mmCIF file of C-alpha atoms in Angstrom:
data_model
loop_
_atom_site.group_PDB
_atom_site.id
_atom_site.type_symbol
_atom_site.label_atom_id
_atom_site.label_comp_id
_atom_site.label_asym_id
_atom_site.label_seq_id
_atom_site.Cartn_x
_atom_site.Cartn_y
_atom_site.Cartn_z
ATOM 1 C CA UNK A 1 40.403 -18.871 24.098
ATOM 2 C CA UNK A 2 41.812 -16.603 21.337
ATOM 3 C CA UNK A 3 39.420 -15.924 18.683
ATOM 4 C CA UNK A 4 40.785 -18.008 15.557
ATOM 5 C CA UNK A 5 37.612 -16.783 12.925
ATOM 6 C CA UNK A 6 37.587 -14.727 10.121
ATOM 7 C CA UNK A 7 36.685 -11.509 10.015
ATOM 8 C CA UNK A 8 33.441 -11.633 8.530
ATOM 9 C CA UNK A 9 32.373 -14.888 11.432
ATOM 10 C CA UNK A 10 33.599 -12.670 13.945
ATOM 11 C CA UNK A 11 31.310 -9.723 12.981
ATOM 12 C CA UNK A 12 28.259 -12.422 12.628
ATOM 13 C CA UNK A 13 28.905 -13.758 15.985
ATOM 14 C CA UNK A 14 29.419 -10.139 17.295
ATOM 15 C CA UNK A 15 25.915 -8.748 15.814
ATOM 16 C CA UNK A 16 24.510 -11.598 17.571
ATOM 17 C CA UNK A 17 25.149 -10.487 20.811
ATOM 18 C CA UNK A 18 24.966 -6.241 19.972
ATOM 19 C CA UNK A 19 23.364 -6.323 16.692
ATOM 20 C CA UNK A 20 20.101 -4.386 15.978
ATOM 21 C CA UNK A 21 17.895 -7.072 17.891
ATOM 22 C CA UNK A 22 20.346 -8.837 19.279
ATOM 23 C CA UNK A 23 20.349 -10.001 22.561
ATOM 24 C CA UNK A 24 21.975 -6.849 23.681
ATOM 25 C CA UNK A 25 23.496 -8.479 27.025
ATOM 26 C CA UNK A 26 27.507 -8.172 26.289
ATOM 27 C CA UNK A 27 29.434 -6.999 29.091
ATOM 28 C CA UNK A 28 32.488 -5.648 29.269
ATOM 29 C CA UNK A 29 34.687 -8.603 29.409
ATOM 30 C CA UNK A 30 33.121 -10.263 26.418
ATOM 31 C CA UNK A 31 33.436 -6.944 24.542
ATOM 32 C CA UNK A 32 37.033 -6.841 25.434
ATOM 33 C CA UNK A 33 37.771 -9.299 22.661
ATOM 34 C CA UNK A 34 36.767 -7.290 20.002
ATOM 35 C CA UNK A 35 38.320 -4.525 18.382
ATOM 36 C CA UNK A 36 36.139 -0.682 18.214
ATOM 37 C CA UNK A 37 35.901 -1.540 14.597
ATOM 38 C CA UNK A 38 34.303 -4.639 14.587
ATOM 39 C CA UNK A 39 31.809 -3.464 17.545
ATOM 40 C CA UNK A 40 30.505 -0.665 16.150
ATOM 41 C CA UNK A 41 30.139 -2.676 12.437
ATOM 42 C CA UNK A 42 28.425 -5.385 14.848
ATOM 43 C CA UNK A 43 26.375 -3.114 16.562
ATOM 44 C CA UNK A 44 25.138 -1.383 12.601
ATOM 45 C CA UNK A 45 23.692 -4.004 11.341
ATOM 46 C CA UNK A 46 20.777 -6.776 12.050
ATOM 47 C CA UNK A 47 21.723 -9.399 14.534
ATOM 48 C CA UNK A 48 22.935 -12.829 12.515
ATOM 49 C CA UNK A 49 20.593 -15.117 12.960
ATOM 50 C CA UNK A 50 21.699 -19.378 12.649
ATOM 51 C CA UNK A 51 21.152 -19.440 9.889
ATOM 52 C CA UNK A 52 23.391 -16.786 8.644
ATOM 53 C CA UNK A 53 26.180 -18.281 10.672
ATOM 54 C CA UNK A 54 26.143 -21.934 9.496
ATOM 55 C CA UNK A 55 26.165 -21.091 6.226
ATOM 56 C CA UNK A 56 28.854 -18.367 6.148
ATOM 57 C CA UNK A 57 31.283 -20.854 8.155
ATOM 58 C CA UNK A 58 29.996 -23.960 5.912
ATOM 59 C CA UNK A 59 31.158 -21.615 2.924
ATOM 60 C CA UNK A 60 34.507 -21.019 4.439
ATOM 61 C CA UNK A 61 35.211 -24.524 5.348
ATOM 62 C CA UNK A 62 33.827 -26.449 2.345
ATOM 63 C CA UNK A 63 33.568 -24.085 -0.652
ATOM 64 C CA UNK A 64 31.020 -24.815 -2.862
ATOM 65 C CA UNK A 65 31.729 -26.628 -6.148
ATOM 66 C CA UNK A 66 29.064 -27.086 -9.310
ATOM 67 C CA UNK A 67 30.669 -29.733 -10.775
ATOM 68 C CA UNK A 68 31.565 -33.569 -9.021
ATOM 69 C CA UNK A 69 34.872 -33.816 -7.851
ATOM 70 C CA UNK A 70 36.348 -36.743 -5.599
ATOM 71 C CA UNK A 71 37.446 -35.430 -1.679
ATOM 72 C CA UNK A 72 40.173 -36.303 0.374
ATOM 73 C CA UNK A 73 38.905 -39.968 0.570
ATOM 74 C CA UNK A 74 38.027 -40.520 -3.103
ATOM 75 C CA UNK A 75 34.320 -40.186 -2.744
ATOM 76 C CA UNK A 76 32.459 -38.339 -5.720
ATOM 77 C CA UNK A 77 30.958 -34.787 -3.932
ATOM 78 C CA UNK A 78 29.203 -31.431 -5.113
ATOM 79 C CA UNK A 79 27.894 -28.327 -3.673
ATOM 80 C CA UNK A 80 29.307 -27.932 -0.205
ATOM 81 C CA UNK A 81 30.561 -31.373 0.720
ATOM 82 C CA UNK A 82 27.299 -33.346 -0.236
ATOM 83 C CA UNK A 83 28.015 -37.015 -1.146
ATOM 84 C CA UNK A 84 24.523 -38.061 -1.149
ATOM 85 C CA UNK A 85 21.604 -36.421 -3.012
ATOM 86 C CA UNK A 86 17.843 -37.715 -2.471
ATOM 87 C CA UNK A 87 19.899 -40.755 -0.791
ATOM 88 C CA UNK A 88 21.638 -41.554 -3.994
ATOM 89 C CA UNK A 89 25.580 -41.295 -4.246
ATOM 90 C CA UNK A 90 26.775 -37.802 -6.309
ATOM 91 C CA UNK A 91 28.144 -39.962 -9.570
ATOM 92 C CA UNK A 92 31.206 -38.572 -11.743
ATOM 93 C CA UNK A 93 30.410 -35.578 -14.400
ATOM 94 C CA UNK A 94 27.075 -33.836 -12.162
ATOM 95 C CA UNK A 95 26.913 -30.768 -12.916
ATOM 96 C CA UNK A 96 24.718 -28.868 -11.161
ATOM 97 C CA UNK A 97 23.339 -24.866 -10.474
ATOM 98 C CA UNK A 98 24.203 -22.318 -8.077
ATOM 99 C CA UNK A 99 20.040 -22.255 -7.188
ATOM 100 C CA UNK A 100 20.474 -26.163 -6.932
ATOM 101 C CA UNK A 101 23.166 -26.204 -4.513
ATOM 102 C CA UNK A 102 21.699 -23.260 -2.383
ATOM 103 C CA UNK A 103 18.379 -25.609 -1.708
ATOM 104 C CA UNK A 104 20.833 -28.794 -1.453
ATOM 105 C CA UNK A 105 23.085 -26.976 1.013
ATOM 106 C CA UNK A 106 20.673 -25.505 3.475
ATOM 107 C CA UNK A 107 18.937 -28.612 3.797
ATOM 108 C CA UNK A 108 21.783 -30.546 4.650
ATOM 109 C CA UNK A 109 22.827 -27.676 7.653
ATOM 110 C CA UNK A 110 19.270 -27.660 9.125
ATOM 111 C CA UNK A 111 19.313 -31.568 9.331
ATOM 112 C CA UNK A 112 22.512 -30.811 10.996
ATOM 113 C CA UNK A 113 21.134 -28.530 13.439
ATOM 114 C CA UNK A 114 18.435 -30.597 14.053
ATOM 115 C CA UNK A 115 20.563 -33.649 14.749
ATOM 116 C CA UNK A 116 22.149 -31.588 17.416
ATOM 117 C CA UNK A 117 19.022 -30.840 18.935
ATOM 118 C CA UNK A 118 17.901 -34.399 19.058
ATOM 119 C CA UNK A 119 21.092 -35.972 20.396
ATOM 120 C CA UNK A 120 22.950 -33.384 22.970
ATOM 121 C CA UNK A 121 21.105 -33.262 25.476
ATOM 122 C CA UNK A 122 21.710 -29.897 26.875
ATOM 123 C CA UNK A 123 20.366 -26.669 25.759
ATOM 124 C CA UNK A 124 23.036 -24.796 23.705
ATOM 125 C CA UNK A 125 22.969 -21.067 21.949
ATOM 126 C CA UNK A 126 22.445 -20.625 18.382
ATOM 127 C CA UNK A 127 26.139 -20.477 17.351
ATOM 128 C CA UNK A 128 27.440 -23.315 19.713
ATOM 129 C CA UNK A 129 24.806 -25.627 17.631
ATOM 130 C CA UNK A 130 26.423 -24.520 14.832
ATOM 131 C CA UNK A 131 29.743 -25.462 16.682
ATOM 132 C CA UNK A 132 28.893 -29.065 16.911
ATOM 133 C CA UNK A 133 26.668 -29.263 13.521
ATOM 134 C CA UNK A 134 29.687 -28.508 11.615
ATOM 135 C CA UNK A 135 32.250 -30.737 13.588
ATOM 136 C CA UNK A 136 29.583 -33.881 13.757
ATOM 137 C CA UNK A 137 27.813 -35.050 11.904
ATOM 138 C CA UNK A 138 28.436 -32.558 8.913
ATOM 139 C CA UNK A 139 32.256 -33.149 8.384
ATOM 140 C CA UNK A 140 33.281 -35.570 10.756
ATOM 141 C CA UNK A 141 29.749 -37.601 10.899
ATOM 142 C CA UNK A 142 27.822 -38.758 12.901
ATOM 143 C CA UNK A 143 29.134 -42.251 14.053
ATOM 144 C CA UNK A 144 32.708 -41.271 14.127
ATOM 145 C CA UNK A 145 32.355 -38.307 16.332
ATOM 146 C CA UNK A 146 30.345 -41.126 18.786
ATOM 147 C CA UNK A 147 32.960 -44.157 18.384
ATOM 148 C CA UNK A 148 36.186 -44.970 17.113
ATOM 149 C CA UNK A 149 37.186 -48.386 16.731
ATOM 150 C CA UNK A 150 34.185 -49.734 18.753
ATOM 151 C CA UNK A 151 35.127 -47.513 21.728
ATOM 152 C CA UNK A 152 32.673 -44.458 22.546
ATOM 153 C CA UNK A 153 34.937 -41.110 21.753
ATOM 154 C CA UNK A 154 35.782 -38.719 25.045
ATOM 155 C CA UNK A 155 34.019 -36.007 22.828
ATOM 156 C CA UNK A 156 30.531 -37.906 23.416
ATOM 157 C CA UNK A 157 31.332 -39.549 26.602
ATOM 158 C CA UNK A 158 30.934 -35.877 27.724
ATOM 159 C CA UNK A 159 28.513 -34.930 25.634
ATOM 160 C CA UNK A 160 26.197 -37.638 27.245
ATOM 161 C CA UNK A 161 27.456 -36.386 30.646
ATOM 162 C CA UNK A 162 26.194 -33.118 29.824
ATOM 163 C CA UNK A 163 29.387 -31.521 29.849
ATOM 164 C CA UNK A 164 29.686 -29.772 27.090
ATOM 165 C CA UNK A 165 32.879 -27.943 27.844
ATOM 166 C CA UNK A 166 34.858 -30.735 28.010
ATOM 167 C CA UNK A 167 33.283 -32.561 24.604
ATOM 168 C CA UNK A 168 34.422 -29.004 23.135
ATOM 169 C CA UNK A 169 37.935 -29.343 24.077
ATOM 170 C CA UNK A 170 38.100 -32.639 22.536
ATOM 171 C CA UNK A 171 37.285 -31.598 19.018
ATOM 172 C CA UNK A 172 40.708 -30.895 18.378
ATOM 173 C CA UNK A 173 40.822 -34.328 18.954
ATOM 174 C CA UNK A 174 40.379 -35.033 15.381
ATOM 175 C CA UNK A 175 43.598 -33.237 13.087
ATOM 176 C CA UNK A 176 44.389 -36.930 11.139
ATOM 177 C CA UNK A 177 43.486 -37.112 7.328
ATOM 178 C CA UNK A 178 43.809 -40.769 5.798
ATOM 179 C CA UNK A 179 46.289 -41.309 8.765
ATOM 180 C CA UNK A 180 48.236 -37.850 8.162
ATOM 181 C CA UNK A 181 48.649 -35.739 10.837
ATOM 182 C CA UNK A 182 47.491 -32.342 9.456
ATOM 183 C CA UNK A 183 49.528 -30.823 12.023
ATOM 184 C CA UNK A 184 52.523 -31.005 9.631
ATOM 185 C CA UNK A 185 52.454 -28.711 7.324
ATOM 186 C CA UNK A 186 53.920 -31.278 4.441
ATOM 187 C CA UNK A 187 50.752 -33.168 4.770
ATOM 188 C CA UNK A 188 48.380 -30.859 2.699
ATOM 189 C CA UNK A 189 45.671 -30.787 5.255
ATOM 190 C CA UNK A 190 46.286 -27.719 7.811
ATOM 191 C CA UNK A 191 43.147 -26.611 7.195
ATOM 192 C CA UNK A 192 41.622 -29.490 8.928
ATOM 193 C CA UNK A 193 43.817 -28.133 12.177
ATOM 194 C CA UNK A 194 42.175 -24.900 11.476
ATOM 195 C CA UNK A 195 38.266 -25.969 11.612
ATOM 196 C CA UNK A 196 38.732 -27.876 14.581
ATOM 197 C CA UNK A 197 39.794 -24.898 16.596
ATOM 198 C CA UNK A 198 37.472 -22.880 15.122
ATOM 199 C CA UNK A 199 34.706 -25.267 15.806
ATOM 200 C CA UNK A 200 35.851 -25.265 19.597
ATOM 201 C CA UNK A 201 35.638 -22.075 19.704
ATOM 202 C CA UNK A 202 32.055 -21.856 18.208
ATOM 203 C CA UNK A 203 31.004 -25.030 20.583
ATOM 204 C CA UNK A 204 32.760 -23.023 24.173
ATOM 205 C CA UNK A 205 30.750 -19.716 22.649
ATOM 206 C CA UNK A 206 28.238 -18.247 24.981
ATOM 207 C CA UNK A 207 26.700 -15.016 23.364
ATOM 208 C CA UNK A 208 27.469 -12.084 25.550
ATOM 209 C CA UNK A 209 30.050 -14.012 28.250
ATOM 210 C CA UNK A 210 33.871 -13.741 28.289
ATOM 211 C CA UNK A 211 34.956 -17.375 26.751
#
Protein backbone atom coordinates (compact mmCIF):
# COMPACT_ATOMS: atom_id res chain seq x y z
CA UNK A 1 0.00 0.00 0.00
CA UNK A 2 1.33 3.44 -1.07
CA UNK A 3 2.29 5.54 1.74
CA UNK A 4 -0.54 8.37 1.88
CA UNK A 5 1.17 10.38 5.27
CA UNK A 6 2.71 13.48 5.60
CA UNK A 7 6.00 14.07 5.68
CA UNK A 8 6.62 14.69 9.14
CA UNK A 9 4.28 10.98 10.09
CA UNK A 10 6.38 9.37 7.70
CA UNK A 11 9.69 10.39 9.38
CA UNK A 12 7.98 9.42 12.97
CA UNK A 13 7.02 6.10 11.73
CA UNK A 14 10.48 5.77 10.00
CA UNK A 15 12.60 6.65 13.34
CA UNK A 16 10.58 4.04 14.83
CA UNK A 17 11.91 1.36 13.04
CA UNK A 18 15.86 3.04 12.42
CA UNK A 19 15.77 5.75 14.86
CA UNK A 20 18.45 6.08 17.62
CA UNK A 21 16.84 3.17 19.77
CA UNK A 22 14.65 2.04 17.53
CA UNK A 23 14.03 -1.32 16.87
CA UNK A 24 16.69 -1.31 14.28
CA UNK A 25 15.19 -4.48 12.31
CA UNK A 26 14.20 -2.77 8.73
CA UNK A 27 15.16 -4.72 5.85
CA UNK A 28 15.56 -3.87 2.64
CA UNK A 29 12.15 -4.13 1.28
CA UNK A 30 10.60 -2.03 3.99
CA UNK A 31 13.38 0.55 3.43
CA UNK A 32 12.55 0.57 -0.18
CA UNK A 33 9.61 2.83 0.52
CA UNK A 34 11.41 5.55 1.73
CA UNK A 35 13.34 8.06 0.08
CA UNK A 36 17.58 8.54 1.21
CA UNK A 37 16.32 11.72 2.67
CA UNK A 38 13.86 10.68 4.91
CA UNK A 39 16.13 7.55 6.09
CA UNK A 40 18.95 9.18 7.02
CA UNK A 41 16.62 12.17 8.91
CA UNK A 42 14.91 8.89 10.47
CA UNK A 43 17.90 7.28 11.33
CA UNK A 44 19.33 11.12 13.18
CA UNK A 45 17.09 11.40 15.52
CA UNK A 46 15.43 9.44 18.69
CA UNK A 47 13.03 6.74 17.75
CA UNK A 48 9.14 8.19 18.03
CA UNK A 49 7.73 6.72 20.63
CA UNK A 50 3.33 6.34 20.73
CA UNK A 51 3.03 8.81 22.04
CA UNK A 52 4.71 11.10 19.68
CA UNK A 53 2.77 9.51 16.88
CA UNK A 54 -0.84 9.81 18.14
CA UNK A 55 -0.53 13.10 18.85
CA UNK A 56 1.25 14.40 15.71
CA UNK A 57 -1.52 12.53 13.49
CA UNK A 58 -4.40 13.67 16.08
CA UNK A 59 -2.96 17.29 15.29
CA UNK A 60 -3.16 16.77 11.61
CA UNK A 61 -6.55 15.31 11.55
CA UNK A 62 -8.40 17.41 14.16
CA UNK A 63 -6.52 20.70 14.68
CA UNK A 64 -6.78 22.04 17.85
CA UNK A 65 -9.18 24.92 18.57
CA UNK A 66 -9.29 27.19 22.06
CA UNK A 67 -12.48 28.38 21.63
CA UNK A 68 -16.11 26.09 21.23
CA UNK A 69 -17.14 25.70 17.89
CA UNK A 70 -20.01 23.28 16.59
CA UNK A 71 -18.53 20.11 14.14
CA UNK A 72 -19.85 18.62 11.23
CA UNK A 73 -22.92 17.33 13.24
CA UNK A 74 -23.71 20.48 15.24
CA UNK A 75 -22.26 19.35 18.49
CA UNK A 76 -20.40 22.13 20.62
CA UNK A 77 -16.35 20.86 20.64
CA UNK A 78 -12.83 22.30 21.78
CA UNK A 79 -9.31 21.30 21.83
CA UNK A 80 -8.84 18.44 19.43
CA UNK A 81 -12.33 17.11 18.84
CA UNK A 82 -13.38 16.81 22.62
CA UNK A 83 -17.19 17.04 23.11
CA UNK A 84 -17.15 16.00 26.60
CA UNK A 85 -15.02 17.44 29.44
CA UNK A 86 -15.06 15.76 33.09
CA UNK A 87 -18.30 13.99 31.44
CA UNK A 88 -20.02 17.25 30.94
CA UNK A 89 -20.97 18.47 27.29
CA UNK A 90 -18.32 21.47 25.93
CA UNK A 91 -21.23 24.41 26.11
CA UNK A 92 -21.13 27.49 23.56
CA UNK A 93 -18.45 30.47 24.33
CA UNK A 94 -15.51 27.95 26.36
CA UNK A 95 -12.67 29.30 25.98
CA UNK A 96 -9.98 27.53 27.05
CA UNK A 97 -5.69 27.43 27.16
CA UNK A 98 -3.19 25.92 25.05
CA UNK A 99 -1.78 24.11 28.64
CA UNK A 100 -5.56 23.12 29.12
CA UNK A 101 -6.04 21.45 25.94
CA UNK A 102 -2.52 19.73 25.97
CA UNK A 103 -3.67 17.80 29.43
CA UNK A 104 -7.36 17.44 27.86
CA UNK A 105 -5.94 16.03 24.62
CA UNK A 106 -3.49 13.45 25.80
CA UNK A 107 -5.87 12.06 28.07
CA UNK A 108 -8.41 11.50 25.66
CA UNK A 109 -5.57 9.53 23.13
CA UNK A 110 -4.30 7.30 26.01
CA UNK A 111 -7.97 6.26 26.86
CA UNK A 112 -7.95 5.60 23.23
CA UNK A 113 -5.04 3.46 23.26
CA UNK A 114 -6.11 1.80 26.08
CA UNK A 115 -9.52 0.97 24.66
CA UNK A 116 -7.65 -0.73 21.92
CA UNK A 117 -5.80 -2.74 24.20
CA UNK A 118 -8.82 -3.90 26.07
CA UNK A 119 -11.05 -4.76 23.12
CA UNK A 120 -8.77 -6.20 20.03
CA UNK A 121 -7.75 -8.98 20.99
CA UNK A 122 -4.55 -9.43 19.21
CA UNK A 123 -1.27 -7.98 19.99
CA UNK A 124 -0.58 -5.00 17.65
CA UNK A 125 2.71 -2.54 17.31
CA UNK A 126 2.77 0.81 18.71
CA UNK A 127 1.68 2.69 15.54
CA UNK A 128 -1.04 0.14 14.35
CA UNK A 129 -2.76 0.99 17.95
CA UNK A 130 -2.59 4.26 16.98
CA UNK A 131 -4.19 3.08 13.60
CA UNK A 132 -7.31 1.88 15.20
CA UNK A 133 -7.34 4.53 18.28
CA UNK A 134 -7.78 7.21 15.84
CA UNK A 135 -10.35 5.45 13.45
CA UNK A 136 -12.52 3.98 16.63
CA UNK A 137 -13.38 5.06 19.09
CA UNK A 138 -11.64 8.59 18.76
CA UNK A 139 -13.39 9.86 15.51
CA UNK A 140 -15.64 7.32 14.47
CA UNK A 141 -16.50 5.91 18.20
CA UNK A 142 -16.74 3.31 19.70
CA UNK A 143 -20.26 1.77 19.00
CA UNK A 144 -20.37 2.75 15.43
CA UNK A 145 -17.14 1.23 14.41
CA UNK A 146 -18.86 -2.19 16.25
CA UNK A 147 -22.55 -1.85 14.68
CA UNK A 148 -24.45 -0.07 12.25
CA UNK A 149 -28.02 -0.22 12.26
CA UNK A 150 -28.13 -3.13 14.80
CA UNK A 151 -25.87 -5.24 12.53
CA UNK A 152 -22.15 -5.93 13.83
CA UNK A 153 -19.76 -3.91 11.14
CA UNK A 154 -17.27 -6.31 8.84
CA UNK A 155 -14.51 -4.03 10.45
CA UNK A 156 -15.20 -5.82 13.97
CA UNK A 157 -16.53 -9.01 12.72
CA UNK A 158 -12.78 -9.37 11.88
CA UNK A 159 -11.48 -7.75 14.49
CA UNK A 160 -13.12 -10.41 16.83
CA UNK A 161 -11.81 -13.06 14.39
CA UNK A 162 -8.48 -11.87 15.00
CA UNK A 163 -7.90 -10.79 11.64
CA UNK A 164 -6.73 -7.73 11.73
CA UNK A 165 -5.83 -7.29 8.11
CA UNK A 166 -9.02 -7.60 6.91
CA UNK A 167 -10.78 -5.14 9.78
CA UNK A 168 -7.97 -2.70 8.28
CA UNK A 169 -9.18 -2.84 4.84
CA UNK A 170 -12.57 -2.06 5.93
CA UNK A 171 -11.85 1.30 7.44
CA UNK A 172 -12.28 2.87 4.28
CA UNK A 173 -15.48 1.60 4.84
CA UNK A 174 -16.53 4.73 6.44
CA UNK A 175 -16.11 8.05 3.68
CA UNK A 176 -20.12 9.27 4.40
CA UNK A 177 -20.58 12.63 6.37
CA UNK A 178 -24.35 13.36 7.40
CA UNK A 179 -25.16 11.01 4.38
CA UNK A 180 -22.54 12.79 1.91
CA UNK A 181 -20.28 10.82 0.25
CA UNK A 182 -16.93 12.60 0.89
CA UNK A 183 -15.72 10.97 -2.10
CA UNK A 184 -17.12 13.90 -4.15
CA UNK A 185 -15.26 16.57 -3.98
CA UNK A 186 -18.54 19.09 -3.89
CA UNK A 187 -19.35 17.62 -0.59
CA UNK A 188 -16.77 19.53 1.64
CA UNK A 189 -15.54 16.49 3.40
CA UNK A 190 -12.45 14.88 1.35
CA UNK A 191 -10.57 14.97 4.17
CA UNK A 192 -12.60 12.34 5.79
CA UNK A 193 -11.48 10.07 2.49
CA UNK A 194 -8.05 11.06 3.43
CA UNK A 195 -7.90 9.78 7.28
CA UNK A 196 -9.40 6.66 6.46
CA UNK A 197 -6.61 5.65 4.17
CA UNK A 198 -4.23 6.94 6.26
CA UNK A 199 -5.58 5.12 9.21
CA UNK A 200 -5.37 1.80 7.06
CA UNK A 201 -2.27 2.34 6.45
CA UNK A 202 -1.23 2.97 10.15
CA UNK A 203 -3.58 -0.22 11.21
CA UNK A 204 -1.68 -2.77 8.07
CA UNK A 205 1.82 -1.08 9.57
CA UNK A 206 4.28 -3.56 10.87
CA UNK A 207 7.55 -1.68 11.97
CA UNK A 208 10.41 -2.93 9.92
CA UNK A 209 8.23 -5.30 7.23
CA UNK A 210 7.37 -4.38 3.61
CA UNK A 211 3.39 -3.47 3.93
Amino acid sequence: MKNPLSQKMTILLLSSAVGIGGAGVAGTSFLSQFTPTQINEAKSQPAASQEQVINQFLDEKEGNRLKAYRDGKGIWTICRGVTRIDGKPVREGMIVNQSFCDVVNSQEADKSIAWVRKNVPVKLNIIQEVGIASFCPYNLGADKCRYTNGRKTRFWSYIEQGDIKNACKHIPDWIFDNGKDCRIKSNGCLGQVNRRQQEEYLCLYQMGEAQ
